């Protein structure tokens, strides 16, 4: 098992590099478009939202409880709902059994990567690298340099310093040296 903790100062530009592109199949759901970009209408009522407050429908109906008398859980905070309503990002839909609220689900910058980066290397790959370098297993669970190179390449700029407090098998140093060699830097 491998844990990698990733920390950086507030740098949205670098953070955006973490997003992976969507497949064409995924993008198909975003069928609507306005001046802000692609979106689709999604339901605002969510069990997982855990935001409880009353919403007044266009006809004055107060939306507070569902048909079973349970409090309605909204996806977003009341402040966000009111902002979205003011900006035309929300619409009320009158159905047979009452009102439903939809919001414009905007297409994000990209797909958030999951916690597993197996396509960028595993512990087994890190061990293989160590055996290739030292002809024996001298470190337990070394991180794969390809994974570390990938993570570092998302945030590094010219003349940045990378500090690995724990060093261990020096996988980070190995990854940085490989990146520098690839970029023709010292």
mmCIF file with all atom_site columns, C-alpha atoms in Angstrom:
data_model
loop_
_atom_site.group_PDB
_atom_site.id
_atom_site.type_symbol
_atom_site.label_atom_id
_atom_site.label_alt_id
_atom_site.label_comp_id
_atom_site.label_asym_id
_atom_site.label_entity_id
_atom_site.label_seq_id
_atom_site.pdbx_PDB_ins_code
_atom_site.Cartn_x
_atom_site.Cartn_y
_atom_site.Cartn_z
_atom_site.occupancy
_atom_site.B_iso_or_equiv
_atom_site.pdbx_formal_charge
_atom_site.auth_seq_id
_atom_site.auth_comp_id
_atom_site.auth_asym_id
_atom_site.auth_atom_id
_atom_site.pdbx_PDB_model_num
ATOM 1   C CA . UNK A 1 1   ? 0.000   0.000  0.000   1.00 0.00 ? 1   UNK A CA 1
ATOM 2   C CA . UNK A 1 2   ? 1.314   3.429  -0.905  1.00 0.00 ? 2   UNK A CA 1
ATOM 3   C CA . UNK A 1 3   ? 0.262   6.841  0.378   1.00 0.00 ? 3   UNK A CA 1
ATOM 4   C CA . UNK A 1 4   ? 1.346   10.046 -1.295  1.00 0.00 ? 4   UNK A CA 1
ATOM 5   C CA . UNK A 1 5   ? 0.499   13.356 0.320   1.00 0.00 ? 5   UNK A CA 1
ATOM 6   C CA . UNK A 1 6   ? 0.528   16.253 -2.062  1.00 0.00 ? 6   UNK A CA 1
ATOM 7   C CA . UNK A 1 7   ? 0.853   19.812 -0.751  1.00 0.00 ? 7   UNK A CA 1
ATOM 8   C CA . UNK A 1 8   ? 1.308   23.114 -2.508  1.00 0.00 ? 8   UNK A CA 1
ATOM 9   C CA . UNK A 1 9   ? 0.476   26.712 -1.883  1.00 0.00 ? 9   UNK A CA 1
ATOM 10  C CA . UNK A 1 10  ? -2.658  28.107 -3.495  1.00 0.00 ? 10  UNK A CA 1
ATOM 11  C CA . UNK A 1 11  ? -1.895  27.713 -7.185  1.00 0.00 ? 11  UNK A CA 1
ATOM 12  C CA . UNK A 1 12  ? -5.024  27.030 -9.241  1.00 0.00 ? 12  UNK A CA 1
ATOM 13  C CA . UNK A 1 13  ? -3.066  26.962 -12.485 1.00 0.00 ? 13  UNK A CA 1
ATOM 14  C CA . UNK A 1 14  ? -1.007  23.989 -11.299 1.00 0.00 ? 14  UNK A CA 1
ATOM 15  C CA . UNK A 1 15  ? -3.991  22.317 -9.683  1.00 0.00 ? 15  UNK A CA 1
ATOM 16  C CA . UNK A 1 16  ? -5.906  22.432 -12.985 1.00 0.00 ? 16  UNK A CA 1
ATOM 17  C CA . UNK A 1 17  ? -3.206  20.211 -14.512 1.00 0.00 ? 17  UNK A CA 1
ATOM 18  C CA . UNK A 1 18  ? -4.406  17.390 -12.255 1.00 0.00 ? 18  UNK A CA 1
ATOM 19  C CA . UNK A 1 19  ? -7.653  17.125 -14.196 1.00 0.00 ? 19  UNK A CA 1
ATOM 20  C CA . UNK A 1 20  ? -7.803  14.462 -16.875 1.00 0.00 ? 20  UNK A CA 1
ATOM 21  C CA . UNK A 1 21  ? -9.707  14.970 -20.141 1.00 0.00 ? 21  UNK A CA 1
ATOM 22  C CA . UNK A 1 22  ? -13.212 13.561 -20.454 1.00 0.00 ? 22  UNK A CA 1
ATOM 23  C CA . UNK A 1 23  ? -14.156 10.893 -22.944 1.00 0.00 ? 23  UNK A CA 1
ATOM 24  C CA . UNK A 1 24  ? -16.476 11.845 -25.815 1.00 0.00 ? 24  UNK A CA 1
ATOM 25  C CA . UNK A 1 25  ? -19.083 9.518  -24.301 1.00 0.00 ? 25  UNK A CA 1
ATOM 26  C CA . UNK A 1 26  ? -19.041 11.437 -21.001 1.00 0.00 ? 26  UNK A CA 1
ATOM 27  C CA . UNK A 1 27  ? -19.281 14.836 -22.708 1.00 0.00 ? 27  UNK A CA 1
ATOM 28  C CA . UNK A 1 28  ? -22.442 13.758 -24.592 1.00 0.00 ? 28  UNK A CA 1
ATOM 29  C CA . UNK A 1 29  ? -24.565 14.421 -21.497 1.00 0.00 ? 29  UNK A CA 1
ATOM 30  C CA . UNK A 1 30  ? -23.735 18.145 -21.669 1.00 0.00 ? 30  UNK A CA 1
ATOM 31  C CA . UNK A 1 31  ? -26.246 18.877 -24.435 1.00 0.00 ? 31  UNK A CA 1
ATOM 32  C CA . UNK A 1 32  ? -27.105 22.468 -23.568 1.00 0.00 ? 32  UNK A CA 1
ATOM 33  C CA . UNK A 1 33  ? -24.921 25.516 -24.072 1.00 0.00 ? 33  UNK A CA 1
ATOM 34  C CA . UNK A 1 34  ? -25.060 29.158 -23.062 1.00 0.00 ? 34  UNK A CA 1
ATOM 35  C CA . UNK A 1 35  ? -22.573 32.026 -22.810 1.00 0.00 ? 35  UNK A CA 1
ATOM 36  C CA . UNK A 1 36  ? -20.802 30.288 -19.885 1.00 0.00 ? 36  UNK A CA 1
ATOM 37  C CA . UNK A 1 37  ? -20.365 26.963 -21.712 1.00 0.00 ? 37  UNK A CA 1
ATOM 38  C CA . UNK A 1 38  ? -21.786 23.446 -21.764 1.00 0.00 ? 38  UNK A CA 1
ATOM 39  C CA . UNK A 1 39  ? -24.219 22.141 -19.144 1.00 0.00 ? 39  UNK A CA 1
ATOM 40  C CA . UNK A 1 40  ? -27.157 19.827 -18.525 1.00 0.00 ? 40  UNK A CA 1
ATOM 41  C CA . UNK A 1 41  ? -30.107 20.205 -16.166 1.00 0.00 ? 41  UNK A CA 1
ATOM 42  C CA . UNK A 1 42  ? -29.654 18.116 -13.030 1.00 0.00 ? 42  UNK A CA 1
ATOM 43  C CA . UNK A 1 43  ? -31.905 17.632 -10.002 1.00 0.00 ? 43  UNK A CA 1
ATOM 44  C CA . UNK A 1 44  ? -31.215 19.841 -6.998  1.00 0.00 ? 44  UNK A CA 1
ATOM 45  C CA . UNK A 1 45  ? -32.803 17.472 -4.475  1.00 0.00 ? 45  UNK A CA 1
ATOM 46  C CA . UNK A 1 46  ? -30.183 15.013 -3.168  1.00 0.00 ? 46  UNK A CA 1
ATOM 47  C CA . UNK A 1 47  ? -30.152 12.631 -0.226  1.00 0.00 ? 47  UNK A CA 1
ATOM 48  C CA . UNK A 1 48  ? -26.418 13.151 0.073   1.00 0.00 ? 48  UNK A CA 1
ATOM 49  C CA . UNK A 1 49  ? -26.669 16.958 0.002   1.00 0.00 ? 49  UNK A CA 1
ATOM 50  C CA . UNK A 1 50  ? -27.453 17.367 3.696   1.00 0.00 ? 50  UNK A CA 1
ATOM 51  C CA . UNK A 1 51  ? -28.464 20.996 3.171   1.00 0.00 ? 51  UNK A CA 1
ATOM 52  C CA . UNK A 1 52  ? -31.866 21.578 4.785   1.00 0.00 ? 52  UNK A CA 1
ATOM 53  C CA . UNK A 1 53  ? -33.819 24.791 4.198   1.00 0.00 ? 53  UNK A CA 1
ATOM 54  C CA . UNK A 1 54  ? -37.135 25.883 2.711   1.00 0.00 ? 54  UNK A CA 1
ATOM 55  C CA . UNK A 1 55  ? -37.467 26.993 -0.897  1.00 0.00 ? 55  UNK A CA 1
ATOM 56  C CA . UNK A 1 56  ? -40.491 28.915 -2.145  1.00 0.00 ? 56  UNK A CA 1
ATOM 57  C CA . UNK A 1 57  ? -41.763 27.756 -5.563  1.00 0.00 ? 57  UNK A CA 1
ATOM 58  C CA . UNK A 1 58  ? -43.153 30.253 -8.107  1.00 0.00 ? 58  UNK A CA 1
ATOM 59  C CA . UNK A 1 59  ? -46.771 29.552 -7.008  1.00 0.00 ? 59  UNK A CA 1
ATOM 60  C CA . UNK A 1 60  ? -45.894 30.144 -3.327  1.00 0.00 ? 60  UNK A CA 1
ATOM 61  C CA . UNK A 1 61  ? -45.615 26.454 -2.390  1.00 0.00 ? 61  UNK A CA 1
ATOM 62  C CA . UNK A 1 62  ? -43.028 25.983 0.330   1.00 0.00 ? 62  UNK A CA 1
ATOM 63  C CA . UNK A 1 63  ? -40.641 23.136 -0.482  1.00 0.00 ? 63  UNK A CA 1
ATOM 64  C CA . UNK A 1 64  ? -39.455 21.873 2.876   1.00 0.00 ? 64  UNK A CA 1
ATOM 65  C CA . UNK A 1 65  ? -40.536 18.234 3.184   1.00 0.00 ? 65  UNK A CA 1
ATOM 66  C CA . UNK A 1 66  ? -40.844 15.415 0.637   1.00 0.00 ? 66  UNK A CA 1
ATOM 67  C CA . UNK A 1 67  ? -44.069 13.450 -0.002  1.00 0.00 ? 67  UNK A CA 1
ATOM 68  C CA . UNK A 1 68  ? -43.283 11.222 3.017   1.00 0.00 ? 68  UNK A CA 1
ATOM 69  C CA . UNK A 1 69  ? -42.863 14.185 5.368   1.00 0.00 ? 69  UNK A CA 1
ATOM 70  C CA . UNK A 1 70  ? -39.057 13.930 5.512   1.00 0.00 ? 70  UNK A CA 1
ATOM 71  C CA . UNK A 1 71  ? -36.981 17.114 5.278   1.00 0.00 ? 71  UNK A CA 1
ATOM 72  C CA . UNK A 1 72  ? -35.745 17.713 1.742   1.00 0.00 ? 72  UNK A CA 1
ATOM 73  C CA . UNK A 1 73  ? -31.974 17.509 1.401   1.00 0.00 ? 73  UNK A CA 1
ATOM 74  C CA . UNK A 1 74  ? -30.639 19.988 -1.156  1.00 0.00 ? 74  UNK A CA 1
ATOM 75  C CA . UNK A 1 75  ? -27.381 19.594 -3.030  1.00 0.00 ? 75  UNK A CA 1
ATOM 76  C CA . UNK A 1 76  ? -26.014 23.071 -2.336  1.00 0.00 ? 76  UNK A CA 1
ATOM 77  C CA . UNK A 1 77  ? -26.169 25.626 0.449   1.00 0.00 ? 77  UNK A CA 1
ATOM 78  C CA . UNK A 1 78  ? -29.005 28.139 0.631   1.00 0.00 ? 78  UNK A CA 1
ATOM 79  C CA . UNK A 1 79  ? -26.615 30.993 -0.218  1.00 0.00 ? 79  UNK A CA 1
ATOM 80  C CA . UNK A 1 80  ? -25.421 29.132 -3.317  1.00 0.00 ? 80  UNK A CA 1
ATOM 81  C CA . UNK A 1 81  ? -29.019 28.323 -4.323  1.00 0.00 ? 81  UNK A CA 1
ATOM 82  C CA . UNK A 1 82  ? -30.060 31.981 -4.054  1.00 0.00 ? 82  UNK A CA 1
ATOM 83  C CA . UNK A 1 83  ? -27.017 33.078 -6.064  1.00 0.00 ? 83  UNK A CA 1
ATOM 84  C CA . UNK A 1 84  ? -27.703 30.437 -8.743  1.00 0.00 ? 84  UNK A CA 1
ATOM 85  C CA . UNK A 1 85  ? -31.396 31.427 -8.844  1.00 0.00 ? 85  UNK A CA 1
ATOM 86  C CA . UNK A 1 86  ? -30.472 35.084 -9.337  1.00 0.00 ? 86  UNK A CA 1
ATOM 87  C CA . UNK A 1 87  ? -28.026 34.182 -12.132 1.00 0.00 ? 87  UNK A CA 1
ATOM 88  C CA . UNK A 1 88  ? -30.494 31.926 -13.995 1.00 0.00 ? 88  UNK A CA 1
ATOM 89  C CA . UNK A 1 89  ? -28.599 28.755 -13.087 1.00 0.00 ? 89  UNK A CA 1
ATOM 90  C CA . UNK A 1 90  ? -31.710 27.204 -11.472 1.00 0.00 ? 90  UNK A CA 1
ATOM 91  C CA . UNK A 1 91  ? -35.186 26.452 -12.781 1.00 0.00 ? 91  UNK A CA 1
ATOM 92  C CA . UNK A 1 92  ? -38.405 25.223 -11.201 1.00 0.00 ? 92  UNK A CA 1
ATOM 93  C CA . UNK A 1 93  ? -40.167 22.335 -12.921 1.00 0.00 ? 93  UNK A CA 1
ATOM 94  C CA . UNK A 1 94  ? -43.855 21.761 -12.132 1.00 0.00 ? 94  UNK A CA 1
ATOM 95  C CA . UNK A 1 95  ? -44.523 18.004 -12.108 1.00 0.00 ? 95  UNK A CA 1
ATOM 96  C CA . UNK A 1 96  ? -47.727 16.044 -11.389 1.00 0.00 ? 96  UNK A CA 1
ATOM 97  C CA . UNK A 1 97  ? -46.701 15.402 -7.786  1.00 0.00 ? 97  UNK A CA 1
ATOM 98  C CA . UNK A 1 98  ? -45.238 18.837 -7.060  1.00 0.00 ? 98  UNK A CA 1
ATOM 99  C CA . UNK A 1 99  ? -42.303 21.046 -7.812  1.00 0.00 ? 99  UNK A CA 1
ATOM 100 C CA . UNK A 1 100 ? -38.831 19.916 -8.689  1.00 0.00 ? 100 UNK A CA 1
ATOM 101 C CA . UNK A 1 101 ? -35.782 22.138 -8.902  1.00 0.00 ? 101 UNK A CA 1
ATOM 102 C CA . UNK A 1 102 ? -33.076 21.709 -11.499 1.00 0.00 ? 102 UNK A CA 1
ATOM 103 C CA . UNK A 1 103 ? -29.719 23.417 -11.774 1.00 0.00 ? 103 UNK A CA 1
ATOM 104 C CA . UNK A 1 104 ? -27.260 23.825 -14.593 1.00 0.00 ? 104 UNK A CA 1
ATOM 105 C CA . UNK A 1 105 ? -24.592 21.191 -14.103 1.00 0.00 ? 105 UNK A CA 1
ATOM 106 C CA . UNK A 1 106 ? -21.597 22.795 -15.758 1.00 0.00 ? 106 UNK A CA 1
ATOM 107 C CA . UNK A 1 107 ? -18.887 20.742 -17.383 1.00 0.00 ? 107 UNK A CA 1
ATOM 108 C CA . UNK A 1 108 ? -15.872 20.886 -15.055 1.00 0.00 ? 108 UNK A CA 1
ATOM 109 C CA . UNK A 1 109 ? -12.325 21.579 -16.258 1.00 0.00 ? 109 UNK A CA 1
ATOM 110 C CA . UNK A 1 110 ? -11.709 17.874 -16.412 1.00 0.00 ? 110 UNK A CA 1
ATOM 111 C CA . UNK A 1 111 ? -12.158 14.626 -14.596 1.00 0.00 ? 111 UNK A CA 1
ATOM 112 C CA . UNK A 1 112 ? -10.717 14.551 -11.105 1.00 0.00 ? 112 UNK A CA 1
ATOM 113 C CA . UNK A 1 113 ? -8.182  11.766 -10.849 1.00 0.00 ? 113 UNK A CA 1
ATOM 114 C CA . UNK A 1 114 ? -9.059  8.977  -8.471  1.00 0.00 ? 114 UNK A CA 1
ATOM 115 C CA . UNK A 1 115 ? -6.819  8.008  -5.596  1.00 0.00 ? 115 UNK A CA 1
ATOM 116 C CA . UNK A 1 116 ? -5.176  5.286  -7.653  1.00 0.00 ? 116 UNK A CA 1
ATOM 117 C CA . UNK A 1 117 ? -2.523  6.134  -10.219 1.00 0.00 ? 117 UNK A CA 1
ATOM 118 C CA . UNK A 1 118 ? -1.726  2.580  -11.234 1.00 0.00 ? 118 UNK A CA 1
ATOM 119 C CA . UNK A 1 119 ? -1.143  3.613  -14.846 1.00 0.00 ? 119 UNK A CA 1
ATOM 120 C CA . UNK A 1 120 ? 1.716   5.823  -13.600 1.00 0.00 ? 120 UNK A CA 1
ATOM 121 C CA . UNK A 1 121 ? 3.439   3.082  -11.626 1.00 0.00 ? 121 UNK A CA 1
ATOM 122 C CA . UNK A 1 122 ? 2.972   0.867  -8.584  1.00 0.00 ? 122 UNK A CA 1
ATOM 123 C CA . UNK A 1 123 ? 5.067   -0.251 -5.602  1.00 0.00 ? 123 UNK A CA 1
ATOM 124 C CA . UNK A 1 124 ? 6.053   -3.243 -7.674  1.00 0.00 ? 124 UNK A CA 1
ATOM 125 C CA . UNK A 1 125 ? 7.447   -0.917 -10.363 1.00 0.00 ? 125 UNK A CA 1
ATOM 126 C CA . UNK A 1 126 ? 9.374   0.985  -7.702  1.00 0.00 ? 126 UNK A CA 1
ATOM 127 C CA . UNK A 1 127 ? 10.873  -2.285 -6.420  1.00 0.00 ? 127 UNK A CA 1
ATOM 128 C CA . UNK A 1 128 ? 11.809  -3.267 -9.980  1.00 0.00 ? 128 UNK A CA 1
ATOM 129 C CA . UNK A 1 129 ? 13.644  0.054  -10.382 1.00 0.00 ? 129 UNK A CA 1
ATOM 130 C CA . UNK A 1 130 ? 15.628  -0.544 -7.183  1.00 0.00 ? 130 UNK A CA 1
ATOM 131 C CA . UNK A 1 131 ? 16.583  -4.069 -8.274  1.00 0.00 ? 131 UNK A CA 1
ATOM 132 C CA . UNK A 1 132 ? 17.624  -2.695 -11.677 1.00 0.00 ? 132 UNK A CA 1
ATOM 133 C CA . UNK A 1 133 ? 19.841  -0.089 -9.988  1.00 0.00 ? 133 UNK A CA 1
ATOM 134 C CA . UNK A 1 134 ? 21.300  -2.165 -7.123  1.00 0.00 ? 134 UNK A CA 1
ATOM 135 C CA . UNK A 1 135 ? 20.759  -5.748 -8.360  1.00 0.00 ? 135 UNK A CA 1
ATOM 136 C CA . UNK A 1 136 ? 19.005  -6.534 -5.073  1.00 0.00 ? 136 UNK A CA 1
ATOM 137 C CA . UNK A 1 137 ? 16.112  -5.345 -2.919  1.00 0.00 ? 137 UNK A CA 1
ATOM 138 C CA . UNK A 1 138 ? 17.668  -2.773 -0.586  1.00 0.00 ? 138 UNK A CA 1
ATOM 139 C CA . UNK A 1 139 ? 14.533  -0.717 0.233   1.00 0.00 ? 139 UNK A CA 1
ATOM 140 C CA . UNK A 1 140 ? 11.022  -1.792 1.095   1.00 0.00 ? 140 UNK A CA 1
ATOM 141 C CA . UNK A 1 141 ? 8.129   -0.185 -0.820  1.00 0.00 ? 141 UNK A CA 1
ATOM 142 C CA . UNK A 1 142 ? 10.045  2.411  -2.864  1.00 0.00 ? 142 UNK A CA 1
ATOM 143 C CA . UNK A 1 143 ? 7.777   4.754  -4.823  1.00 0.00 ? 143 UNK A CA 1
ATOM 144 C CA . UNK A 1 144 ? 7.876   4.447  -8.618  1.00 0.00 ? 144 UNK A CA 1
ATOM 145 C CA . UNK A 1 145 ? 9.845   7.296  -10.171 1.00 0.00 ? 145 UNK A CA 1
ATOM 146 C CA . UNK A 1 146 ? 7.348   7.543  -13.064 1.00 0.00 ? 146 UNK A CA 1
ATOM 147 C CA . UNK A 1 147 ? 4.534   8.383  -10.639 1.00 0.00 ? 147 UNK A CA 1
ATOM 148 C CA . UNK A 1 148 ? 6.645   10.914 -8.765  1.00 0.00 ? 148 UNK A CA 1
ATOM 149 C CA . UNK A 1 149 ? 7.804   12.470 -12.054 1.00 0.00 ? 149 UNK A CA 1
ATOM 150 C CA . UNK A 1 150 ? 4.179   12.777 -13.130 1.00 0.00 ? 150 UNK A CA 1
ATOM 151 C CA . UNK A 1 151 ? 3.096   14.471 -9.888  1.00 0.00 ? 151 UNK A CA 1
ATOM 152 C CA . UNK A 1 152 ? 6.081   16.825 -9.847  1.00 0.00 ? 152 UNK A CA 1
ATOM 153 C CA . UNK A 1 153 ? 5.610   17.751 -13.516 1.00 0.00 ? 153 UNK A CA 1
ATOM 154 C CA . UNK A 1 154 ? 2.124   19.034 -12.690 1.00 0.00 ? 154 UNK A CA 1
ATOM 155 C CA . UNK A 1 155 ? 3.413   21.777 -10.415 1.00 0.00 ? 155 UNK A CA 1
ATOM 156 C CA . UNK A 1 156 ? 7.078   22.457 -11.086 1.00 0.00 ? 156 UNK A CA 1
ATOM 157 C CA . UNK A 1 157 ? 8.312   25.622 -12.751 1.00 0.00 ? 157 UNK A CA 1
ATOM 158 C CA . UNK A 1 158 ? 11.827  26.656 -13.756 1.00 0.00 ? 158 UNK A CA 1
ATOM 159 C CA . UNK A 1 159 ? 14.210  26.988 -10.804 1.00 0.00 ? 159 UNK A CA 1
ATOM 160 C CA . UNK A 1 160 ? 11.788  25.402 -8.316  1.00 0.00 ? 160 UNK A CA 1
ATOM 161 C CA . UNK A 1 161 ? 13.240  23.300 -5.522  1.00 0.00 ? 161 UNK A CA 1
ATOM 162 C CA . UNK A 1 162 ? 11.754  19.968 -4.523  1.00 0.00 ? 162 UNK A CA 1
ATOM 163 C CA . UNK A 1 163 ? 12.290  18.850 -0.945  1.00 0.00 ? 163 UNK A CA 1
ATOM 164 C CA . UNK A 1 164 ? 11.707  15.270 0.161   1.00 0.00 ? 164 UNK A CA 1
ATOM 165 C CA . UNK A 1 165 ? 11.828  15.240 3.961   1.00 0.00 ? 165 UNK A CA 1
ATOM 166 C CA . UNK A 1 166 ? 11.845  11.472 4.219   1.00 0.00 ? 166 UNK A CA 1
ATOM 167 C CA . UNK A 1 167 ? 14.048  10.576 1.228   1.00 0.00 ? 167 UNK A CA 1
ATOM 168 C CA . UNK A 1 168 ? 14.207  6.842  2.048   1.00 0.00 ? 168 UNK A CA 1
ATOM 169 C CA . UNK A 1 169 ? 15.149  5.157  -1.230  1.00 0.00 ? 169 UNK A CA 1
ATOM 170 C CA . UNK A 1 170 ? 15.601  8.563  -2.931  1.00 0.00 ? 170 UNK A CA 1
ATOM 171 C CA . UNK A 1 171 ? 12.785  7.861  -5.409  1.00 0.00 ? 171 UNK A CA 1
ATOM 172 C CA . UNK A 1 172 ? 11.920  11.568 -5.513  1.00 0.00 ? 172 UNK A CA 1
ATOM 173 C CA . UNK A 1 173 ? 15.520  12.507 -6.279  1.00 0.00 ? 173 UNK A CA 1
ATOM 174 C CA . UNK A 1 174 ? 15.575  9.812  -8.971  1.00 0.00 ? 174 UNK A CA 1
ATOM 175 C CA . UNK A 1 175 ? 12.347  11.203 -10.478 1.00 0.00 ? 175 UNK A CA 1
ATOM 176 C CA . UNK A 1 176 ? 13.660  14.793 -10.455 1.00 0.00 ? 176 UNK A CA 1
ATOM 177 C CA . UNK A 1 177 ? 16.937  13.733 -12.075 1.00 0.00 ? 177 UNK A CA 1
ATOM 178 C CA . UNK A 1 178 ? 14.983  11.928 -14.800 1.00 0.00 ? 178 UNK A CA 1
ATOM 179 C CA . UNK A 1 179 ? 12.834  15.031 -15.398 1.00 0.00 ? 179 UNK A CA 1
ATOM 180 C CA . UNK A 1 180 ? 15.893  17.273 -15.507 1.00 0.00 ? 180 UNK A CA 1
ATOM 181 C CA . UNK A 1 181 ? 17.608  14.948 -17.957 1.00 0.00 ? 181 UNK A CA 1
ATOM 182 C CA . UNK A 1 182 ? 14.507  14.867 -20.131 1.00 0.00 ? 182 UNK A CA 1
ATOM 183 C CA . UNK A 1 183 ? 14.306  18.683 -20.080 1.00 0.00 ? 183 UNK A CA 1
ATOM 184 C CA . UNK A 1 184 ? 18.073  19.106 -20.567 1.00 0.00 ? 184 UNK A CA 1
ATOM 185 C CA . UNK A 1 185 ? 18.537  20.815 -17.189 1.00 0.00 ? 185 UNK A CA 1
ATOM 186 C CA . UNK A 1 186 ? 21.007  20.343 -14.368 1.00 0.00 ? 186 UNK A CA 1
#
